[in-house]
Coordinates of C-alpha atoms and ligand atoms in Angstrom, one line a residue:
X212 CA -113.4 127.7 -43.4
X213 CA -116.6 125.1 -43.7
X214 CA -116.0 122.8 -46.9
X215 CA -119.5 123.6 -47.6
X216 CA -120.8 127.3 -48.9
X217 CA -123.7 128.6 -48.2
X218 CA -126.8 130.5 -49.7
X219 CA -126.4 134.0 -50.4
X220 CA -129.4 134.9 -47.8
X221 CA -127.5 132.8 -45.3
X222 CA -124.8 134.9 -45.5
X223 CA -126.7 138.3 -45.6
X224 CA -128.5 136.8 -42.4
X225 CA -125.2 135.8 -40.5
X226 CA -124.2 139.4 -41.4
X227 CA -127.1 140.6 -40.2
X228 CA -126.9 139.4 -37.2
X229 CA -123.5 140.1 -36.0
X230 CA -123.7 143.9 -37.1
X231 CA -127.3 144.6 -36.0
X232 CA -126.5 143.6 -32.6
X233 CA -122.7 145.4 -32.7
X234 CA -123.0 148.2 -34.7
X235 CA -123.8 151.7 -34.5
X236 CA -125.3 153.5 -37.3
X237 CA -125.8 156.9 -38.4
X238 CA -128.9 157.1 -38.8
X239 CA -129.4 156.7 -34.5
X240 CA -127.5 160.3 -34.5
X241 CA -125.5 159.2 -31.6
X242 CA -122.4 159.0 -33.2
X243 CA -121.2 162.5 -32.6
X244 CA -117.2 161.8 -32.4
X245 CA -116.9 160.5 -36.0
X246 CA -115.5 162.7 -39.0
X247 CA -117.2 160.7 -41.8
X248 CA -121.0 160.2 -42.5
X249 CA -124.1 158.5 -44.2
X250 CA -123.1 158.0 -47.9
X251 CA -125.3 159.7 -50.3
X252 CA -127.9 157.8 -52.5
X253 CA -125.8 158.5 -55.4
X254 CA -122.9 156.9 -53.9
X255 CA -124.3 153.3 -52.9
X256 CA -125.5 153.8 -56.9
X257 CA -122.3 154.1 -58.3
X258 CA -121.0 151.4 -55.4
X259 CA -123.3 148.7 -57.2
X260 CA -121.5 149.4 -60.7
X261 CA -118.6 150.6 -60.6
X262 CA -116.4 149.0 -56.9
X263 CA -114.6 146.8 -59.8
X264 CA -112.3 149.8 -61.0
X265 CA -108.9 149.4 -60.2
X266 CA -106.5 152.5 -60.0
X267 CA -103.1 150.7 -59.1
X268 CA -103.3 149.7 -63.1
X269 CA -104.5 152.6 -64.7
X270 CA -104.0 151.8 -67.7
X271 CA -106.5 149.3 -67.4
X272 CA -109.5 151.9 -67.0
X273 CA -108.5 155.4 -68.4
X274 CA -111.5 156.3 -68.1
X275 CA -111.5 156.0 -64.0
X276 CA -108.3 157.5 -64.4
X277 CA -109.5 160.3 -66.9
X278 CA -112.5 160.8 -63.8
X279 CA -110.0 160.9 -61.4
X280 CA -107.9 163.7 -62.7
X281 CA -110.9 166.0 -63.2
X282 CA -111.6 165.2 -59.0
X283 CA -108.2 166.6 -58.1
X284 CA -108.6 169.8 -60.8
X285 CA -112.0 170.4 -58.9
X286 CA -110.2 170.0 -55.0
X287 CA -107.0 172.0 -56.3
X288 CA -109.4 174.5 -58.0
X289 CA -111.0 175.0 -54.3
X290 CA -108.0 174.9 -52.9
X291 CA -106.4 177.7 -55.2
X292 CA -104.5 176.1 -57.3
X293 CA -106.0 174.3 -60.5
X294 CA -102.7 173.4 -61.8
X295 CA -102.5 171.1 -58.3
X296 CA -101.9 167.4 -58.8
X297 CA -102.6 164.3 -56.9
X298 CA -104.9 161.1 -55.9
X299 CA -107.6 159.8 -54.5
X300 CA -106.2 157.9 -51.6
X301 CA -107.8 155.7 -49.0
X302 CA -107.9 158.7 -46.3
X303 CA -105.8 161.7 -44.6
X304 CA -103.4 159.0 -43.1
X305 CA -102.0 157.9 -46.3
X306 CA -101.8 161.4 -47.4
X307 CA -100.2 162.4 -45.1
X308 CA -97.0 159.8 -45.0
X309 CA -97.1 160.5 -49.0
X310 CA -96.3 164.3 -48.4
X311 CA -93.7 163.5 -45.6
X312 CA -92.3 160.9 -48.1
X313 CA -91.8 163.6 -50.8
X314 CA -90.8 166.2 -48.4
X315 CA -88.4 163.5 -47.0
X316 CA -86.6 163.2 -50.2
X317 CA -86.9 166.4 -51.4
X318 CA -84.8 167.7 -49.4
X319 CA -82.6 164.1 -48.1
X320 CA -80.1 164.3 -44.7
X321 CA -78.9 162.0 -42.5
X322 CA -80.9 162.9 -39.9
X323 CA -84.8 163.9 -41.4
X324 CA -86.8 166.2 -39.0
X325 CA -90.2 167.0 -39.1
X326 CA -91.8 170.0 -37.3
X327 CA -95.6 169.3 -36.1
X328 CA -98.4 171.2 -33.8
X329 CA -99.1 169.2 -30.5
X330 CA -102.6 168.7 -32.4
X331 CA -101.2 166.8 -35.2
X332 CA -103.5 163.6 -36.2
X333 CA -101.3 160.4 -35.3
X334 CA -100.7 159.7 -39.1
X335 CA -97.3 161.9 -38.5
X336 CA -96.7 159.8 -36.0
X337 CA -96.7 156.6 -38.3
X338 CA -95.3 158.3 -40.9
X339 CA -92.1 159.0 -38.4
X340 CA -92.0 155.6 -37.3
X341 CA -92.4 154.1 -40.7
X342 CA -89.4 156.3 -42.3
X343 CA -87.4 156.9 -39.1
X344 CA -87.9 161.1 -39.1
X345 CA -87.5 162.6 -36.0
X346 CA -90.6 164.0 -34.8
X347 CA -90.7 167.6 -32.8
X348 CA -93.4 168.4 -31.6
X349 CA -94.5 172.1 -30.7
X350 CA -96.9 173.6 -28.5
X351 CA -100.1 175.1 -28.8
X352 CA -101.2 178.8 -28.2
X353 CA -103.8 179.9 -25.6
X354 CA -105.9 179.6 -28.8
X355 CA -104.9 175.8 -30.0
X356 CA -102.8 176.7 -32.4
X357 CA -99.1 175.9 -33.1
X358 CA -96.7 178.8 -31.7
X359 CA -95.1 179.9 -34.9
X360 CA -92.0 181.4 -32.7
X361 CA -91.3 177.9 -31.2
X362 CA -91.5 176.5 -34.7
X363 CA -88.5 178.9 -35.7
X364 CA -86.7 178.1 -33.1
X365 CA -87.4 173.9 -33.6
X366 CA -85.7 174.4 -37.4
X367 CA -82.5 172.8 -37.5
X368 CA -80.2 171.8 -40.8
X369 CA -81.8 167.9 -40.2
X370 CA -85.3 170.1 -40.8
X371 CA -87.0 168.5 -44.2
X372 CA -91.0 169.5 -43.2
X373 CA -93.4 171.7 -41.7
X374 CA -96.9 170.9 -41.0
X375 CA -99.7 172.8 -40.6
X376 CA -103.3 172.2 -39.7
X377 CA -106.4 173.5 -40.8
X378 CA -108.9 171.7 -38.9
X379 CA -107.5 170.4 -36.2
X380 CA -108.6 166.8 -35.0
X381 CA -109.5 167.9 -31.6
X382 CA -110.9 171.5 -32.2
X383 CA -111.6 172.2 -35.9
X384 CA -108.8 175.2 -35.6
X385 CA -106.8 176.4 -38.2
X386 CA -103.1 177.3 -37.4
X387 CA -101.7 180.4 -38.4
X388 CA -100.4 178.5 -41.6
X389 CA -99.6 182.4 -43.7
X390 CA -96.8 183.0 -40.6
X391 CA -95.3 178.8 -42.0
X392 CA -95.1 180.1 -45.3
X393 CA -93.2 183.0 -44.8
X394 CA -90.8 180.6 -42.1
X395 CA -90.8 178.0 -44.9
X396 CA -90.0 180.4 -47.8
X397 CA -87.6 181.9 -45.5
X398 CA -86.1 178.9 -44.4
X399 CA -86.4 176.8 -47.9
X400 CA -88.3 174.6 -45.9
X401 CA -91.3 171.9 -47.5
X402 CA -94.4 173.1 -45.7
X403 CA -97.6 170.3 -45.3
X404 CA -100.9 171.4 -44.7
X405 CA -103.1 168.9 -43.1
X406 CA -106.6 170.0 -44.2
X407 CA -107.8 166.6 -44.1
X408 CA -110.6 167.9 -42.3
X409 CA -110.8 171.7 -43.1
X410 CA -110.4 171.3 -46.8
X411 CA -113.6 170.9 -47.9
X412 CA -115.4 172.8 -45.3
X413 CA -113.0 176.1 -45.3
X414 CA -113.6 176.7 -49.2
X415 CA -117.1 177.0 -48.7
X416 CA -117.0 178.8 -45.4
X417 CA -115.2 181.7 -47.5
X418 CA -117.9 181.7 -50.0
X419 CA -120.2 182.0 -46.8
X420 CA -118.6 184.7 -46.1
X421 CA -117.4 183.6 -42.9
X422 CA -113.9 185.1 -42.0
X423 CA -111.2 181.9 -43.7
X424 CA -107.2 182.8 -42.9
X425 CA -105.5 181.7 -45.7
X426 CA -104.0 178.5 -45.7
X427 CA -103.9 176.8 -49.3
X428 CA -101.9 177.0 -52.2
X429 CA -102.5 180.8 -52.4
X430 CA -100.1 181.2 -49.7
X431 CA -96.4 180.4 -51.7
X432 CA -94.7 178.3 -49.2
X433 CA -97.3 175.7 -49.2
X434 CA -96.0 172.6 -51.0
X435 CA -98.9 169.8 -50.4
X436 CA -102.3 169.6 -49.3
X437 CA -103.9 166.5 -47.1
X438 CA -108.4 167.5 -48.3
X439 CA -110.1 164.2 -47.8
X440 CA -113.5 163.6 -49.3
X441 CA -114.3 160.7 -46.9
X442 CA -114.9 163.7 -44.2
X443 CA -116.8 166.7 -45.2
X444 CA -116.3 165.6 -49.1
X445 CA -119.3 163.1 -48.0
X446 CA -117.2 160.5 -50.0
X447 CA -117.1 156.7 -49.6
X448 CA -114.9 155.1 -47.1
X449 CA -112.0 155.2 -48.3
X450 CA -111.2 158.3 -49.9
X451 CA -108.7 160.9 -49.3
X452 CA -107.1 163.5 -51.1
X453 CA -103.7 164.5 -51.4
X454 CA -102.6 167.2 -53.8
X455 CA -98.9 168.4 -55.0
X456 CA -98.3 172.3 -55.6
X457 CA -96.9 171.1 -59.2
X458 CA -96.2 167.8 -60.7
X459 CA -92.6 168.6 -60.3
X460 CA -92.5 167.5 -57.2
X461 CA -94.2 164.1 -57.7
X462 CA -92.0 163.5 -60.7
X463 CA -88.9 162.7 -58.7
X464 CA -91.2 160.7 -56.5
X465 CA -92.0 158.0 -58.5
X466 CA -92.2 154.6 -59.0
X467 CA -92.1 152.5 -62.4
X468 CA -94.3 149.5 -62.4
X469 CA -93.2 148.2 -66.1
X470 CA -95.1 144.9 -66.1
X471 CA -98.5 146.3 -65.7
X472 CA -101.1 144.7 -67.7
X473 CA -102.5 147.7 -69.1
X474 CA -98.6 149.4 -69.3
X475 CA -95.7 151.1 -67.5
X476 CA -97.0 153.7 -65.1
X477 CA -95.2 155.8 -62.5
X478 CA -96.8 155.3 -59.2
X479 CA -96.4 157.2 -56.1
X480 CA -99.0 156.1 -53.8
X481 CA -97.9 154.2 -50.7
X482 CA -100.5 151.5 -52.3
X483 CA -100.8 149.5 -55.5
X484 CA -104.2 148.0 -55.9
X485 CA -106.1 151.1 -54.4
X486 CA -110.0 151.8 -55.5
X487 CA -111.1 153.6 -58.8
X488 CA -114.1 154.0 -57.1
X489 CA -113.0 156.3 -54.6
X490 CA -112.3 158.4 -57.4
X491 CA -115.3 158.0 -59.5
X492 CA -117.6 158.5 -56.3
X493 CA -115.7 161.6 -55.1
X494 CA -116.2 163.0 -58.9
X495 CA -119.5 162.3 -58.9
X496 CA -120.4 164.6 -55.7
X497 CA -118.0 167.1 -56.6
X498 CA -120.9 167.4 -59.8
X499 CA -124.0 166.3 -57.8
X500 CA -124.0 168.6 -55.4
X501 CA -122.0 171.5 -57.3
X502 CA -120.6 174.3 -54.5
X503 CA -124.4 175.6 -53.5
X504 CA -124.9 171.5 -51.9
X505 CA -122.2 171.9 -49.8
X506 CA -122.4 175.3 -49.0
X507 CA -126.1 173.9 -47.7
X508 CA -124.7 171.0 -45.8
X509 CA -121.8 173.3 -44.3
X510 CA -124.6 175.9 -43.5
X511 CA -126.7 173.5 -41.8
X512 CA -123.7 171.8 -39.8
X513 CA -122.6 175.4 -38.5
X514 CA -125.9 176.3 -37.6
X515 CA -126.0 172.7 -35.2
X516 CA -122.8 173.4 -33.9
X517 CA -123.8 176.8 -32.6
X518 CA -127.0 175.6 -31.4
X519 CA -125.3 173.0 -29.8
X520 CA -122.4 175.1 -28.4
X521 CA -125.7 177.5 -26.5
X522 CA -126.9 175.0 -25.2
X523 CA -123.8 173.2 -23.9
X524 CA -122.9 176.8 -22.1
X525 CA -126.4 176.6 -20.3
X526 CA -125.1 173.4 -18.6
X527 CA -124.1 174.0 -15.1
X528 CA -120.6 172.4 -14.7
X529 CA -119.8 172.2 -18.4
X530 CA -117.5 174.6 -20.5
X531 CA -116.9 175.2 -24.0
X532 CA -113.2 175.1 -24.9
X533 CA -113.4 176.7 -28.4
X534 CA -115.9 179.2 -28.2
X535 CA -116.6 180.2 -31.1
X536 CA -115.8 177.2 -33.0
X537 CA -114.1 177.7 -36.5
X538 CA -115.2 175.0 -38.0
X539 CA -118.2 172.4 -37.1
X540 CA -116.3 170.2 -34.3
X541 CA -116.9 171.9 -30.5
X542 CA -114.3 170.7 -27.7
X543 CA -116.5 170.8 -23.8
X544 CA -114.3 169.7 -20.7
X545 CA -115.9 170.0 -17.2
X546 CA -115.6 171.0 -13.4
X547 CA -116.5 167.0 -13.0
X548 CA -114.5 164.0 -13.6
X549 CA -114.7 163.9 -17.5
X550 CA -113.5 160.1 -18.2
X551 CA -116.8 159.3 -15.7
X552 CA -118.8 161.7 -18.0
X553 CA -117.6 159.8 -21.2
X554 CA -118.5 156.5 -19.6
X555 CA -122.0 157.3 -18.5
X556 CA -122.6 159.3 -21.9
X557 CA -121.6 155.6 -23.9
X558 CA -123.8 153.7 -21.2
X559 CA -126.4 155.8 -22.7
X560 CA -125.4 155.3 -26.5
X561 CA -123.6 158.2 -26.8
X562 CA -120.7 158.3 -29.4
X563 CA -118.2 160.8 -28.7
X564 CA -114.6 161.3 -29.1
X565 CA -112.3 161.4 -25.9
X566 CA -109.0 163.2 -25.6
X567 CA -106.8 163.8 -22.7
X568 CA -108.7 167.0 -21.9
X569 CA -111.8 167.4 -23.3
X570 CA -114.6 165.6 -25.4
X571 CA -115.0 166.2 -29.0
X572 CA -118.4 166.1 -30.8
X573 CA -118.3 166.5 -34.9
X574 CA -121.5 167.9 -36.3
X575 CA -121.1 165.7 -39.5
X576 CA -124.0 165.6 -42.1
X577 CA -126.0 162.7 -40.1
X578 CA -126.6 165.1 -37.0
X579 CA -129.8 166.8 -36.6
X580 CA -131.2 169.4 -34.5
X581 CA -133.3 166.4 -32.6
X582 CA -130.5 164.3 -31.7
X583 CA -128.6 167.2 -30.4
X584 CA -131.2 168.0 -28.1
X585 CA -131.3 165.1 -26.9
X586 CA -128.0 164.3 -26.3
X587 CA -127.8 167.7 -23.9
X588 CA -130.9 166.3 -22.0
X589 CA -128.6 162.9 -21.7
X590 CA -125.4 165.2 -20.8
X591 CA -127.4 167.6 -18.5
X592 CA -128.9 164.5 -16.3
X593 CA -125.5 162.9 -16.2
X594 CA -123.8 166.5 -14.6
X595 CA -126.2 166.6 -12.3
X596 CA -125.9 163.4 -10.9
X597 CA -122.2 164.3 -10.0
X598 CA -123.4 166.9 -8.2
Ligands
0PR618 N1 -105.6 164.5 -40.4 C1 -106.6 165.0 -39.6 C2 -106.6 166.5 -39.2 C3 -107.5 164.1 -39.1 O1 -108.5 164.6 -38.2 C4 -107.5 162.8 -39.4 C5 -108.5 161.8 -38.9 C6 -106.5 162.3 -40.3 C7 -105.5 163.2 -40.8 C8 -106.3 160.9 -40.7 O2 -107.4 160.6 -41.6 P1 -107.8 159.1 -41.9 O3 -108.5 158.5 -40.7 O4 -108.7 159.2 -43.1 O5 -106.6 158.3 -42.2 N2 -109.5 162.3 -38.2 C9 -110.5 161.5 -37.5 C10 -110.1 161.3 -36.1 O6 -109.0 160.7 -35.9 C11 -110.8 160.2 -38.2 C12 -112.0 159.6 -37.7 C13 -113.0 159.2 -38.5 C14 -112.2 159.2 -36.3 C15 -114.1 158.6 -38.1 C16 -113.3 158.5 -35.9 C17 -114.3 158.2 -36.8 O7 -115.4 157.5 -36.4 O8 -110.7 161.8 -35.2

């Protein structure tokens, strides 16, 4: 650190600077392996007044808190199940090691297992590093789901938690979470769905009219919920969402924090000091943009998706893995070498995310139809010069 500071437009230039020249934006559209977007105007707003609010001492703004508890009655209300309770946390990865947390001790052995798809986001992962769970993974169907029968047969007496997906990372799928419930129910098993992704685009897919299998707190078995705003929530980075079946659960989960200065709460977040402001921005969409904005946004992002998915089938050497996509996320592999595909596609600014198999593009909010276009002229001139 200089002795010396310096002038507020120094430091906006030195900024400046640095980010302009290493940066991507948004705005460019070539980010198309991302699950979070452009924040709204509303949301840089509320940034300017209220980033101050501090959750990890409630008692300090009830009011942020009072705000907070009307977001999670809003996600459990989508999620069927008003009586649903929770926080705004910073993202699906801390909500997810909160639910295999609870799950952990709700049901405590000498040996905790967890049961996962192979598609599982790498939070599980940390989660069964950080609290020494053994981690099984199961594999997928021809359809990239989790094979319920192998699930069964994983269960063991050292089994304390399912997980399901809806939305997968890779492919947007939803696994056939009814068939957990009934193993979970069966089995008196906690059962996790990660809907990180899914859970604010499935809710208004239903009231699109779109085919939805059910799998939120409507189906019995399902203990917790992972629905993070920071994805198709259009929330500020960081927000997640992580919601309980009933308090119940969370009450045995707690911990006291006596010496707070605005009083004794019970905290169950893997954080202390975690932003109000997650929670009063995720609020604040919830109400701006009411169910008929994100049934628009979803519409438009499905609509890009299959646009995108025709026009990715007309490439000669290029397939479509999940055809038709459930979701707005499209999985492509090829009859070419696919790492040299991903390398020219960044030479040319190109954004997307690379897995093992295929390449992942997210139709998030940012995308439009002109960027998608172009990016199959980029992807079509690359194929071709493999031939
Ligand atoms: N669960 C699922 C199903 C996810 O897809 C993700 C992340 C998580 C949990 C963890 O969420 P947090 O990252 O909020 O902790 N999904 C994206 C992914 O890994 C995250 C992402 C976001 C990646 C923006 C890239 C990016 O630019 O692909």
């Amino acid at each position: 650190m200089e002795a010396e500071g310096i002038s507020e437009e120094e430091v906006f230039n030195q900024i400046l600077d640095t980010l302009q020249a290493n940066d991507m934006s948004y705005d460019s559209g070539r980010i198309l392996g991302s699950m979070c977007t452009k924040p709204l105007e509303l949301t840089i707003k509320l940034y300017q007044k209220f980033f101050d609010r501090n959750l990890g001492d409630p008692g300090l703004w009830k009011g942020t808190w009072k705000l907070e508890r009307e977001a999670i009655k809003i996600l459990g209300t989508l999620l069927h199940n008003p009586d649903a309770t929770g926080y705004i946390v910073t993202g699906g990865t801390e909500a997810n090691i909160m639910a295999m947390r609870i799950a952990r001790n709700s049901h405590f052995n000498g040996h905790p297992e967890i049961i996962v798809p192979y598609s599982a986001h790498a939070s599980f992962d940390k989660a069964a590093d950080l609290m020494r769970l053994k981690i099984i993974k199961i594999p997928l169907t021809s359809e990239y789901t989790v094979d319920t029968e192998a699930v069964e047969e994983a269960i063991s007496k050292n089994t304390v938690a399912i997980v399901g997906i809806a939305g997968t990372t890779a492919l947007g799928v939803v696994d056939p979470i009814d068939k957990l419930s009934e193993i979970a129910l069966d089995r008196g098993i906690y059962l996790h769905v990660d809907a990180a992704f899914g859970g604010l685009v499935l809710p208004f897919l239903a009231k699109m009219g779109y085919h939805v299998p059910p799998y939120d707190f409507l189906l019995e078995g399902v203990q917790s919920i992972t629905a993070d705003p920071h994805k198709m929530g259009l929330g500020p980075i960081p927000s997640g969402g992580i919601l309980f079946r009933s308090d119940e659960i969370l009450k045995k989960n707690h911990y006291e924090i006596p010496y707070l200065a605005g009083g004794n709460i019970r905290q169950a977040t893997i954080v202390g000091t975690r932003s109000g402001f997650a929670a009063i921005a995720t609020w604040a969409i919830f109400k701006y943009l009411g169910e008929k904005g994100y049934i628009k946004i979803v519409r438009r992002c499905m609509k890009l998706i299959n646009l995108l998915k025709e026009e990715l089938k007309k490439v000669d050497g290029i397939r479509v893995v999940n055809d038709p996509p459930q979701m707005n996320v499209l999985g492509f592999t090829s009859d070419y070498n696919l790492h040299i595909i991903d390398k020219r596609l960044r030479e040319k600014g190109w954004a997307l995310g690379a897995f093992p198999n295929l390449l992942r593009i997210v139709i998030m909010p940012h995308i439009k139809k002109c960027h998608v276009e172009n990016f199959v002229r980029d992807l079509e001139s690359i194929v071709q010069s493999l031939k």
